[in-house]
XYZ file of C-alpha atoms in Angstrom:
741
model
C 0.000 0.000 0.000
C 1.416 3.348 -0.917
C 1.555 6.696 0.877
C 1.059 10.101 -0.686
C 3.623 12.737 -1.567
C 4.210 14.881 1.510
C 3.277 18.478 0.838
C 5.519 21.262 1.992
C 2.901 22.167 4.578
C 3.620 18.877 6.360
C 6.676 20.572 7.812
C 4.630 23.503 9.027
C 6.167 25.149 12.063
C 4.801 24.518 15.517
C 3.978 28.220 15.804
C 1.708 28.264 12.754
C 0.087 25.028 13.901
C -0.650 26.516 17.276
C -2.217 29.585 15.697
C -4.435 27.529 13.384
C -8.119 27.321 14.185
C -9.469 24.135 15.739
C -11.071 21.822 13.202
C -14.888 21.979 12.913
C -16.906 18.906 13.858
C -17.598 17.792 10.269
C -13.842 17.849 9.501
C -13.124 15.799 12.638
C -15.803 13.267 11.728
C -14.473 12.891 8.188
C -10.894 12.614 9.499
C -11.933 9.847 11.912
C -13.810 8.058 9.122
C -10.818 8.230 6.777
C -8.429 7.081 9.521
C -10.620 4.032 10.153
C -10.815 3.227 6.434
C -7.039 3.540 6.058
C -6.299 1.452 9.158
C -8.598 -1.320 7.910
C -7.036 -1.181 4.440
C -3.529 -1.363 5.944
C -4.480 -4.350 8.071
C -5.924 -6.263 5.116
C -3.073 -5.342 2.788
C -0.051 -5.853 5.031
C -1.261 -8.481 7.499
C -3.993 -10.527 5.830
C -2.477 -10.251 2.302
C -6.032 -9.817 1.019
C -6.636 -6.215 -0.101
C -10.211 -5.029 -0.489
C -9.496 -1.619 -2.043
C -7.293 -0.635 -4.962
C -4.105 1.405 -4.608
C -5.860 4.256 -6.413
C -8.740 4.316 -3.907
C -6.318 4.120 -0.972
C -4.237 6.965 -2.400
C -7.401 9.047 -2.795
C -8.238 8.591 0.888
C -4.678 9.462 1.859
C -4.747 12.638 -0.231
C -8.025 13.653 1.382
C -6.832 13.068 4.949
C -3.592 14.968 4.263
C -5.585 17.885 2.867
C -7.733 17.918 6.018
C -4.614 17.988 8.181
C -3.140 20.832 6.137
C -6.268 22.923 6.727
C -6.589 21.821 10.362
C -3.139 20.932 11.807
C -4.621 19.932 15.175
C -5.907 16.771 13.448
C -2.333 15.655 12.717
C -1.618 13.468 15.745
C 1.086 10.790 16.145
C -1.472 8.027 15.592
C -2.776 9.520 12.337
C -2.286 7.261 9.265
C -0.231 10.084 7.737
C 2.364 9.777 10.499
C 2.798 6.010 10.448
C 4.674 3.628 8.179
C 3.215 0.291 7.123
C 0.693 -1.521 9.274
C 0.091 -3.384 12.538
C 2.200 -6.459 13.174
C 0.660 -9.881 12.614
C 0.410 -12.014 15.726
C 1.483 -15.112 13.768
C 5.221 -14.263 13.939
C 7.493 -12.944 16.725
C 8.112 -9.198 16.733
C 11.626 -7.892 16.172
C 13.007 -4.375 16.305
C 14.886 -3.123 13.261
C 18.450 -1.922 13.881
C 17.450 1.303 12.127
C 13.963 2.526 11.281
C 12.699 1.353 7.879
C 11.127 4.395 6.320
C 8.436 4.648 3.704
C 8.752 6.797 0.576
C 6.884 9.898 -0.429
C 5.230 9.623 -3.810
C 5.190 11.735 -6.961
C 2.353 11.351 -9.441
C 3.436 13.925 -12.023
C 6.516 15.624 -13.435
C 5.549 18.681 -11.389
C 5.700 16.612 -8.194
C 9.134 15.377 -9.205
C 10.370 18.909 -9.842
C 8.940 20.070 -6.508
C 10.830 17.293 -4.693
C 14.105 18.326 -6.325
C 13.455 21.999 -5.568
C 12.839 21.267 -1.863
C 16.053 19.244 -1.657
C 17.969 22.007 -3.435
C 16.674 24.642 -1.013
C 17.707 22.572 2.001
C 21.343 22.128 0.923
C 21.557 25.279 -1.233
C 22.982 23.237 -4.122
C 21.947 20.754 -6.787
C 21.475 17.411 -4.962
C 22.355 15.365 -8.073
C 23.520 13.016 -9.493
C 20.480 10.775 -9.083
C 20.101 7.026 -9.015
C 16.951 5.759 -10.767
C 15.663 2.238 -10.119
C 12.448 0.294 -10.631
C 9.884 0.239 -7.844
C 9.129 -3.458 -7.442
C 5.617 -4.271 -6.303
C 6.678 -6.678 -3.572
C 7.137 -7.079 0.184
C 9.765 -4.979 1.999
C 12.192 -7.118 4.015
C 15.327 -6.434 6.110
C 18.180 -8.941 6.361
C 20.759 -8.785 9.163
C 24.233 -10.294 8.669
C 26.753 -10.641 11.535
C 30.330 -11.515 10.573
C 28.932 -12.304 7.145
C 26.353 -14.830 8.425
C 22.609 -14.351 7.963
C 21.075 -14.129 11.438
C 17.657 -12.585 10.769
C 15.084 -11.758 8.129
C 12.146 -9.529 9.031
C 9.266 -7.761 7.300
C 9.075 -3.970 7.463
C 5.972 -3.975 9.649
C 5.425 -0.491 11.053
C 8.981 0.604 10.257
C 10.348 0.155 13.773
C 9.226 -3.421 14.462
C 8.535 -6.187 11.990
C 7.785 -9.890 11.830
C 10.633 -12.372 12.227
C 10.401 -14.585 9.139
C 14.005 -15.837 9.230
C 13.273 -19.548 8.557
C 11.219 -18.596 5.498
C 13.773 -16.078 4.214
C 16.450 -18.767 4.363
C 14.545 -20.732 1.708
C 14.927 -17.968 -0.921
C 17.535 -18.980 -3.480
C 18.573 -15.327 -3.996
C 19.433 -14.813 -0.326
C 22.984 -15.972 0.571
C 23.437 -17.652 3.948
C 26.945 -16.163 4.103
C 28.376 -13.053 2.455
C 31.564 -13.361 0.415
C 34.518 -11.036 -0.066
C 37.378 -9.572 1.977
C 35.630 -6.373 3.130
C 32.386 -7.755 4.548
C 31.169 -5.569 7.457
C 31.033 -6.984 10.963
C 27.349 -6.051 11.006
C 25.116 -4.966 8.140
C 21.364 -4.643 7.783
C 20.273 -4.686 4.127
C 16.820 -3.832 2.846
C 15.126 -5.150 -0.235
C 11.965 -6.386 -1.883
C 10.739 -9.979 -1.941
C 8.592 -10.673 -4.985
C 7.094 -13.399 -7.091
C 7.903 -13.211 -10.828
C 4.835 -12.828 -13.033
C 5.202 -16.314 -14.542
C 5.672 -17.817 -11.093
C 2.535 -16.029 -9.894
C 0.484 -17.466 -12.759
C 1.767 -20.981 -12.092
C 1.086 -20.662 -8.353
C -2.514 -19.557 -8.940
C -3.076 -22.470 -11.313
C -1.843 -24.863 -8.619
C -4.062 -23.256 -5.965
C -7.170 -23.423 -8.146
C -6.421 -27.008 -9.170
C -6.386 -27.786 -5.453
C -9.748 -26.016 -4.994
C -8.228 -23.044 -3.151
C -8.806 -19.327 -3.759
C -6.180 -17.691 -5.998
C -4.109 -14.672 -4.977
C -5.258 -11.337 -6.381
C -1.833 -10.189 -7.579
C 1.900 -11.061 -7.380
C 2.570 -8.716 -4.455
C 0.050 -10.430 -2.211
C 1.117 -13.877 -3.350
C 4.693 -12.987 -2.352
C 3.556 -11.680 1.043
C 1.404 -14.731 1.672
C 4.164 -17.100 0.603
C 6.772 -15.496 2.859
C 4.396 -15.686 5.826
C 3.660 -19.415 5.577
C 3.951 -21.044 8.971
C 5.691 -24.015 7.351
C 8.954 -22.892 5.640
C 8.783 -26.003 3.453
C 5.782 -24.480 1.674
C 7.660 -21.203 1.204
C 10.559 -23.161 -0.278
C 8.241 -24.608 -2.933
C 7.299 -21.168 -4.242
C 9.574 -19.291 -6.681
C 10.162 -16.241 -4.487
C 12.937 -13.856 -5.485
C 14.561 -10.860 -3.783
C 16.332 -7.695 -4.906
C 18.297 -5.575 -2.418
C 17.958 -1.791 -2.719
C 19.400 -0.232 0.438
C 21.165 -0.592 3.775
C 20.414 0.336 7.354
C 23.102 -0.214 9.979
C 26.712 -0.805 8.786
C 29.589 -1.525 11.191
C 33.180 -2.722 10.907
C 34.218 -1.363 7.504
C 33.830 1.951 5.716
C 30.558 2.075 3.786
C 30.582 3.357 0.187
C 30.138 7.076 -0.466
C 27.393 6.695 -3.088
C 24.253 4.619 -3.509
C 25.521 3.177 -6.793
C 28.834 2.120 -5.217
C 26.773 0.579 -2.411
C 24.993 -1.628 -4.963
C 28.322 -2.699 -6.448
C 29.627 -3.584 -2.996
C 26.461 -5.506 -2.074
C 26.679 -7.437 -5.328
C 30.290 -8.327 -4.546
C 29.058 -9.805 -1.239
C 26.787 -12.133 -3.225
C 23.577 -10.211 -2.545
C 21.012 -9.832 -5.360
C 20.867 -6.276 -6.738
C 18.933 -4.945 -9.710
C 20.467 -4.800 -13.181
C 18.005 -2.070 -14.192
C 19.198 0.958 -12.211
C 20.913 3.978 -13.748
C 22.818 7.002 -12.404
C 22.003 10.271 -14.191
C 23.098 13.871 -13.732
C 19.951 15.900 -14.400
C 16.235 15.904 -13.713
C 15.588 15.699 -17.469
C 17.477 12.401 -17.551
C 15.411 11.216 -14.581
C 12.278 12.023 -16.592
C 13.614 10.028 -19.553
C 14.146 6.985 -17.307
C 10.648 7.368 -15.858
C 9.055 7.660 -19.301
C 11.037 4.740 -20.712
C 9.801 2.331 -18.076
C 6.299 3.741 -18.266
C 6.347 2.444 -21.860
C 8.256 -0.761 -20.971
C 6.837 -1.614 -17.564
C 6.191 -5.208 -18.671
C 9.802 -5.839 -19.713
C 11.031 -6.907 -16.236
C 10.152 -10.379 -14.952
C 8.408 -8.770 -11.974
C 5.606 -6.258 -11.655
C 6.533 -2.610 -11.076
C 4.350 0.312 -10.107
C 6.816 3.134 -10.636
C 10.406 4.342 -10.378
C 12.348 5.241 -7.232
C 14.652 8.244 -7.551
C 17.433 8.649 -4.958
C 20.162 11.196 -4.397
C 23.242 9.124 -5.205
C 25.770 10.731 -2.815
C 25.444 9.372 0.743
C 26.790 12.547 2.443
C 24.058 14.557 0.697
C 21.499 11.984 1.837
C 22.607 12.606 5.421
C 22.358 16.366 4.947
C 18.806 16.096 3.657
C 17.678 13.743 6.421
C 14.077 12.573 6.840
C 10.610 13.715 7.828
C 8.689 11.803 10.494
C 8.150 8.926 8.074
C 10.108 9.328 4.829
C 13.603 10.300 3.612
C 13.880 13.685 1.878
C 16.586 12.281 -0.398
C 14.365 9.761 -2.208
C 10.960 9.731 -3.867
C 8.793 7.152 -5.639
C 7.330 8.227 -8.960
C 4.094 6.231 -9.194
C 2.627 5.216 -12.552
C -1.145 5.321 -13.072
C -2.677 2.241 -11.468
C -2.803 -0.855 -13.653
C -4.930 -2.774 -11.188
C -8.157 -1.602 -9.592
C -11.097 -3.241 -7.871
C -14.615 -3.070 -9.268
C -17.882 -5.015 -9.177
C -18.517 -7.689 -11.827
C -22.141 -7.029 -12.755
C -22.572 -9.739 -15.373
C -20.776 -12.127 -17.737
C -21.983 -12.078 -21.332
C -20.634 -13.482 -24.585
C -19.615 -11.986 -27.934
C -19.148 -13.677 -31.307
C -15.991 -13.042 -33.351
C -15.252 -13.171 -37.086
C -14.273 -16.857 -36.990
C -17.352 -17.772 -34.923
C -15.433 -17.997 -31.658
C -17.746 -17.247 -28.714
C -15.907 -15.283 -26.028
C -17.181 -14.519 -22.515
C -16.531 -11.005 -21.245
C -17.191 -9.299 -17.962
C -19.542 -6.326 -17.635
C -18.368 -4.271 -14.681
C -19.169 -1.151 -12.775
C -17.215 1.490 -14.778
C -13.793 2.211 -13.278
C -10.698 4.192 -14.339
C -7.566 2.101 -14.904
C -4.351 3.285 -16.576
C -6.005 6.587 -17.457
C -9.181 5.346 -19.184
C -12.647 4.237 -18.090
C -13.235 0.504 -18.428
C -16.537 -1.339 -18.093
C -15.886 -4.503 -20.122
C -13.010 -6.998 -20.063
C -12.375 -10.288 -21.804
C -12.537 -13.654 -20.033
C -11.355 -15.648 -23.096
C -13.433 -18.841 -22.729
C -15.579 -20.822 -20.292
C -12.636 -22.770 -18.872
C -10.808 -19.500 -18.184
C -13.817 -18.207 -16.211
C -13.678 -21.358 -14.120
C -9.892 -21.229 -13.766
C -9.966 -17.668 -12.464
C -12.733 -18.568 -10.025
C -14.845 -15.479 -10.728
C -18.570 -15.361 -9.988
C -21.152 -12.877 -11.248
C -21.487 -10.280 -8.483
C -17.869 -10.627 -7.292
C -15.629 -7.714 -6.462
C -12.813 -8.376 -8.937
C -9.287 -7.172 -9.590
C -9.117 -5.537 -13.026
C -5.874 -4.988 -14.887
C -4.887 -3.535 -18.223
C -2.635 -6.104 -19.836
C 0.134 -4.257 -21.603
C -1.654 -1.036 -20.651
C -4.108 -1.706 -23.447
C -6.393 -4.719 -23.055
C -8.620 -4.848 -19.946
C -8.334 -8.181 -18.150
C -10.072 -9.591 -15.077
C -7.315 -10.996 -12.857
C -9.469 -12.723 -10.269
C -11.986 -12.257 -7.444
C -11.516 -10.637 -4.027
C -12.875 -13.664 -2.193
C -13.012 -11.952 1.222
C -15.683 -9.548 -0.040
C -18.178 -12.176 -1.191
C -21.665 -11.607 0.224
C -23.260 -14.964 -0.581
C -25.495 -13.895 -3.474
C -22.845 -14.348 -6.197
C -23.633 -16.891 -8.921
C -21.711 -18.998 -11.407
C -21.552 -18.165 -15.098
C -23.200 -20.671 -17.422
C -21.923 -20.752 -21.001
C -24.790 -20.476 -23.524
C -25.516 -23.442 -25.746
C -26.697 -21.362 -28.745
C -25.312 -18.338 -30.590
C -26.696 -15.145 -29.008
C -27.041 -13.473 -32.435
C -28.316 -16.173 -34.816
C -29.535 -18.947 -32.494
C -27.372 -21.700 -34.001
C -26.244 -24.409 -31.578
C -22.628 -23.853 -30.535
C -20.001 -26.539 -31.048
C -16.274 -27.181 -30.936
C -14.679 -27.036 -34.376
C -12.205 -29.799 -33.569
C -11.839 -32.281 -30.748
C -9.766 -30.790 -27.954
C -10.527 -27.143 -28.849
C -10.874 -24.751 -25.900
C -13.303 -22.414 -27.692
C -16.915 -22.961 -28.617
C -17.855 -21.571 -32.035
C -20.975 -20.685 -33.944
C -20.856 -22.978 -37.017
C -23.196 -20.683 -39.015
C -20.227 -18.934 -40.633
C -22.015 -17.700 -43.741
C -25.214 -16.274 -42.235
C -24.439 -15.360 -38.633
C -24.808 -11.548 -38.569
C -22.180 -11.188 -35.833
C -19.521 -13.095 -37.791
C -20.247 -11.201 -41.003
C -20.084 -7.850 -39.197
C -16.720 -8.740 -37.661
C -15.324 -10.046 -40.980
C -16.305 -6.900 -42.890
C -14.733 -4.721 -40.210
C -11.589 -6.870 -40.342
C -11.418 -6.848 -44.176
C -11.462 -3.044 -44.133
C -8.761 -2.885 -41.449
C -5.221 -1.582 -41.750
C -3.704 -5.062 -42.225
C -6.119 -5.937 -45.050
C -7.693 -3.533 -47.591
C -7.059 -0.496 -45.318
C -10.294 1.304 -46.238
C -10.661 4.696 -44.552
C -14.106 5.313 -43.110
C -15.240 1.686 -43.003
C -14.955 1.278 -39.260
C -17.002 -0.755 -36.811
C -20.122 1.417 -36.913
C -20.118 1.425 -40.720
C -19.594 -2.361 -40.832
C -22.560 -2.762 -38.497
C -24.717 -0.500 -40.655
C -23.859 -2.406 -43.836
C -24.592 -5.830 -42.351
C -27.324 -5.082 -39.776
C -29.392 -2.042 -40.804
C -32.647 -1.302 -39.012
C -35.799 -2.709 -40.656
C -37.329 -2.407 -43.156
C -34.020 -1.826 -44.947
C -32.398 -5.014 -46.233
C -28.642 -5.323 -45.572
C -26.644 -4.302 -48.660
C -23.839 -6.642 -47.503
C -25.007 -10.224 -46.874
C -21.574 -11.706 -47.536
C -18.093 -10.348 -48.219
C -18.829 -10.865 -51.915
C -21.124 -7.792 -51.787
C -18.429 -5.433 -50.480
C -17.139 -4.064 -53.800
C -20.642 -3.860 -55.324
C -21.810 -1.068 -53.012
C -23.368 2.054 -54.553
C -24.755 5.330 -53.241
C -28.302 4.055 -53.798
C -27.621 1.088 -51.524
C -26.091 3.279 -48.797
C -28.531 6.182 -48.523
C -31.484 4.423 -46.790
C -29.398 2.710 -44.110
C -29.974 3.386 -40.402
C -28.247 1.268 -37.796
C -27.812 0.654 -34.076
C -24.354 1.670 -32.779
C -22.452 -1.310 -31.348
C -19.477 -1.591 -29.035
C -16.329 -2.518 -30.995
C -15.012 -4.733 -28.164
C -18.142 -6.784 -27.496
C -20.487 -6.271 -30.447
C -23.327 -5.332 -28.071
C -25.617 -2.358 -28.808
C -24.710 0.920 -27.127
C -27.507 2.785 -25.341
C -28.337 6.435 -24.816
C -27.474 7.213 -21.159
C -30.554 9.433 -20.765
C -33.248 7.280 -22.384
C -31.723 3.828 -22.140
C -32.700 3.253 -25.770
C -30.219 1.915 -28.345
C -28.220 4.601 -30.163
C -29.221 4.884 -33.837
C -27.170 6.587 -36.550
C -27.605 7.384 -40.241
C -24.320 8.719 -41.529
C -24.521 7.674 -45.186
C -26.944 10.578 -45.806
C -26.821 14.155 -44.554
C -29.728 16.153 -43.104
C -31.131 16.917 -46.572
C -30.970 13.283 -47.671
C -27.963 13.751 -49.927
C -24.911 11.442 -49.757
C -22.698 12.306 -46.803
C -18.966 12.876 -47.165
C -18.531 9.668 -45.198
C -20.441 7.676 -47.816
C -18.466 9.253 -50.646
C -15.190 8.488 -48.859
C -16.068 4.809 -48.404
C -16.980 4.376 -52.089
C -13.851 6.229 -53.194
C -11.672 4.043 -50.965
C -13.346 0.845 -52.133
C -12.447 1.781 -55.698
C -8.858 2.789 -54.900
C -8.086 -0.239 -52.717
C -8.925 -2.792 -55.421
C -5.254 -2.690 -56.420
C -3.861 -3.779 -53.049
C -1.119 -6.466 -53.176
C -2.112 -10.104 -53.008
C -1.093 -10.632 -49.389
C -3.607 -8.005 -48.231
C -6.374 -9.729 -50.198
C -5.463 -13.005 -48.494
C -5.701 -11.374 -45.057
C -9.075 -9.814 -45.962
C -10.514 -13.259 -46.808
C -10.330 -14.162 -43.092
C -8.840 -17.607 -43.587
C -8.164 -18.980 -40.132
C -4.491 -18.717 -39.042
C -3.598 -16.458 -42.014
C -2.278 -13.130 -40.738
C 0.069 -10.693 -42.505
C 3.314 -12.750 -42.118
C 1.845 -16.012 -43.480
C -0.119 -14.115 -46.148
C 3.115 -12.496 -47.360
C 4.833 -15.878 -47.441
C 2.005 -17.395 -49.515
C 1.939 -14.433 -51.915
C 5.710 -14.560 -52.378
C 5.623 -18.291 -53.093
C 2.572 -18.641 -55.347
C 2.066 -15.085 -56.727
C -1.690 -15.571 -57.432
C -4.895 -16.576 -55.670
C -5.543 -19.266 -58.287
C -2.149 -20.880 -57.711
C -2.802 -20.976 -53.965
C -6.231 -22.537 -54.514
C -4.748 -25.251 -56.785
C -1.746 -26.039 -54.561
C -1.671 -29.353 -52.721
C -1.485 -29.560 -48.933
C 2.130 -30.702 -49.238
C 3.035 -27.666 -51.404
C 1.287 -25.311 -49.004
C 2.895 -26.908 -45.935
C 6.353 -26.457 -47.467
C 5.988 -22.651 -47.336
C 7.866 -21.121 -44.388
C 5.542 -20.510 -41.444
C 2.651 -22.618 -42.800
C 3.028 -26.293 -41.796
C 0.563 -29.189 -42.177
C -2.217 -27.901 -39.900
C -2.460 -24.458 -41.504
C -2.120 -26.017 -44.957
C -5.153 -28.223 -44.237
C -7.127 -25.162 -43.075
C -6.286 -23.312 -46.321
C -7.408 -26.263 -48.468
C -10.650 -26.566 -46.491
C -11.372 -22.859 -46.977
C -11.031 -23.004 -50.765
C -13.333 -26.056 -50.934
C -16.334 -24.046 -49.637
C -18.533 -22.794 -52.490
C -19.497 -19.425 -50.944
C -15.817 -18.731 -50.241
C -15.034 -19.234 -53.934
C -17.954 -16.923 -54.752
C -16.249 -14.120 -52.778
C -13.105 -14.478 -54.895
C -15.072 -14.623 -58.157
C -17.124 -11.516 -57.412
C -14.163 -9.520 -56.097
C -12.272 -10.446 -59.235
C -15.249 -9.380 -61.382
C -15.346 -6.049 -59.488
C -11.680 -5.439 -60.365
C -9.895 -6.556 -57.189
C -6.333 -7.621 -57.945
C -5.880 -11.366 -57.493
C -2.239 -11.783 -58.520
C 1.089 -10.057 -58.004
C 3.512 -9.501 -60.859
C 5.229 -12.646 -62.049
C 8.902 -13.146 -61.322
C 9.648 -12.435 -64.998
C 7.795 -9.105 -64.957
C 8.953 -7.713 -61.632
C 12.013 -5.574 -61.150
C 15.250 -6.525 -59.384
C 15.015 -7.983 -55.860
C 18.189 -6.750 -54.150
C 16.967 -7.706 -50.666
C 16.293 -11.348 -51.546
C 17.399 -13.619 -48.699
C 17.680 -10.811 -46.109
C 15.572 -10.582 -42.952
C 14.464 -7.293 -41.385
C 12.758 -6.074 -38.213
C 11.097 -2.636 -38.145
C 10.572 -0.842 -34.827
C 9.847 2.658 -33.576
C 8.122 5.510 -35.402
C 9.451 6.507 -38.836
C 8.745 9.949 -40.279
C 8.282 8.921 -43.940
C 6.777 5.442 -43.540
C 4.119 3.745 -41.486
C 5.182 0.348 -40.135
C 3.190 -1.386 -42.896
C 4.620 0.878 -45.609
C 8.171 0.152 -44.482
C 7.434 -3.583 -44.457
C 5.912 -3.423 -47.939
C 8.902 -1.465 -49.252
C 11.201 -4.208 -47.975
C 8.997 -7.029 -49.288
C 8.763 -5.278 -52.666
C 12.513 -5.698 -53.061
C 12.486 -9.331 -51.982
C 13.274 -8.919 -48.286
C 11.501 -10.668 -45.424
C 10.080 -8.789 -42.424
C 9.764 -10.554 -39.065
C 8.558 -9.386 -35.659
C 11.461 -10.424 -33.435
C 15.202 -9.796 -33.423
C 17.643 -12.725 -33.550
C 21.206 -13.337 -34.692
C 19.738 -14.228 -38.096
C 18.270 -10.707 -38.510
C 20.083 -8.878 -41.345
C 19.082 -5.326 -40.335
C 17.021 -3.577 -37.672
C 15.248 -0.477 -39.020
C 14.604 1.997 -36.181
C 12.535 5.140 -35.810
C 11.791 7.214 -32.726
C 11.198 5.302 -29.454
C 12.494 1.939 -30.725
C 12.067 0.082 -27.441
C 13.542 -3.268 -26.394
C 14.152 -4.529 -29.951
C 16.959 -1.979 -30.270
C 18.627 -3.357 -27.136
C 18.287 -6.928 -28.424
C 19.822 -5.926 -31.762
C 22.765 -4.328 -29.986
C 23.351 -7.498 -27.932
C 23.034 -9.708 -31.014
C 25.375 -7.545 -33.123
C 22.682 -6.780 -35.712
C 23.369 -3.753 -37.992
C 20.969 -0.918 -37.159
C 19.549 1.478 -39.750
C 18.049 4.823 -38.825
C 15.560 6.355 -41.265
C 18.303 7.890 -43.405
C 20.026 4.513 -43.576
C 16.717 2.888 -44.517
C 16.364 5.261 -47.466
C 19.922 4.324 -48.456
C 18.971 0.647 -48.297
C 15.956 1.081 -50.581
C 17.809 3.396 -52.959
C 21.284 1.830 -53.138
C 20.964 -1.690 -51.760
C 22.283 -3.651 -48.761
C 26.000 -3.026 -49.310
C 25.544 0.747 -49.133
C 23.241 0.316 -46.153
C 25.821 -1.709 -44.237
C 28.281 1.151 -44.634
C 25.674 3.531 -43.179
C 24.518 1.195 -40.392
C 25.184 1.691 -36.711
C 26.744 -1.418 -35.176
C 27.188 -2.269 -31.485
C 30.918 -1.641 -31.739
C 30.234 1.940 -32.857
């Protein structure tokens, strides 16, 4: 559980506090209410390892109680939640007193907060406090280890900062924690502080084991780590893949401690203690911001979960000069990222139908803000996943944005069940066409609607997909338009009953259409918040009944996109397992749709990335009569069904070379860059390896750049990429940036 950034008023002088007016009764009542809420939250989070409120909600309460204390300083008493660190001590373990107080950290939630922290430190010492050490804030359990004469004698949780729980037998089971320190300059006595955590993969495996055993899963890795370290039987702790990273020291006796935080980490590592490999020392606040922003974009790169970045003054003498407040050091601050996990109520579980007929359960929740956006729906993948996660309709659930993009229900908060929750029952028939659901193949995890041709949901999704950026790339034909074309309101008949109708659209067919607006994630109708009625739109005609600009744009794009390369046509056909990479491979090998249709399974399977199973799927697709009708009618409408033959095409200087494109290029979209490479015979893949010929990088290249550097792959910036396309690979190699440079 986190604490809020201490405002400058927290250090208000005793004189001003004495002169402040006594708090009115309503302020005292609200302060008492908030204190009780925070104490209960602390107890559940730190002691029971079963949080019932999200970090965001807790932080909101803490901000409110701090604001009350700023307005009414007489409310700020020693037992206020703002003046305490951590939580009460569990009675399950003996209490121990830390050799030095384990402090909490003040938090920053914006760049302005970060600048204010630096400015306060600068005022106190009348100089720039830098350089700064930046490190990841691991979402784990704070632990202190005590070594005497190099031997581990105690491991304890932080507790309330002064006393913690003695968990020494359990700490000894952690493979990262040495029983004896190594080296010639080991202190006679040293207390090191760090974070015990469960790697994300280990957390997922642990929850699977718990649910297989009929037990409730942990809500998140932090609480699974806390629960695992507090097992009464150390043998159980030993079975769980707990890890630890050390990030500080308390007491140090017998040798001279290092003069900087970064040197401290080097010394601790030399003792055999686990330290992070992701910290960095920088000189300026701008460089601190760059580190913060980088890991905001790459927060899923580490093997553990992080919730921010800790920034510390690197020089230990300056740390001593800055000192601490009643609960936190002035020389360090935690920059907190927007919450990725929040709690909300699961109101219902419904199902949606995708373009391949796959029926996917999704949760309908009380709207909640997570990672900066409001979320009210999240996928649950399939019926077995609902059961595996152990969620019931009516549960309070933990919601997370996977990769900061896709909302995902992590699991239930079992302690908050009220008894009226109910299990989800997977429907037996398609919710949109009524066809009985079935598994396509024995052993499949997903139920599907077998009515592929006529199911309105599948057709809607396929039209939307065919118009997407990886297929025909038709501007204006988004989800609402796809819905209107396939599911107009009566009495209008749908102008698109199958993909074959797509390139036969005319203004006359578009003008009468009115349609219900549907949610792009679930396919369910959206409703007007005031009336509760479905939202209806008619955007193919303007107010006077004339064709709208939107309608004209769609028809113009349909005409222009008929000349897309073969691989895009293959993607648009929605053949199962055929995405852009495999579509490119098929187009490169066979050059025409007819050649692909005539190829044997063995010939198809021989294409790189295809294999026997996908080859069988391709053959099955071309054997369906209404699939062949799509190709015939698109061809009749002028859609290109073949690429140039090898005899007609120009030189292919990039033949045999493999490329990865990453970052944002000024002159090319990612697809345009890939097509430019493929047009000269090169192959574009999604991951860097030693077999990669070149990495093409734009702005913000991310982890692929680092992998290329480690693998010794030549790196082309945008200028080098132009050189490649204009002058060929030899000239590009001369312009490339290599790891040695």
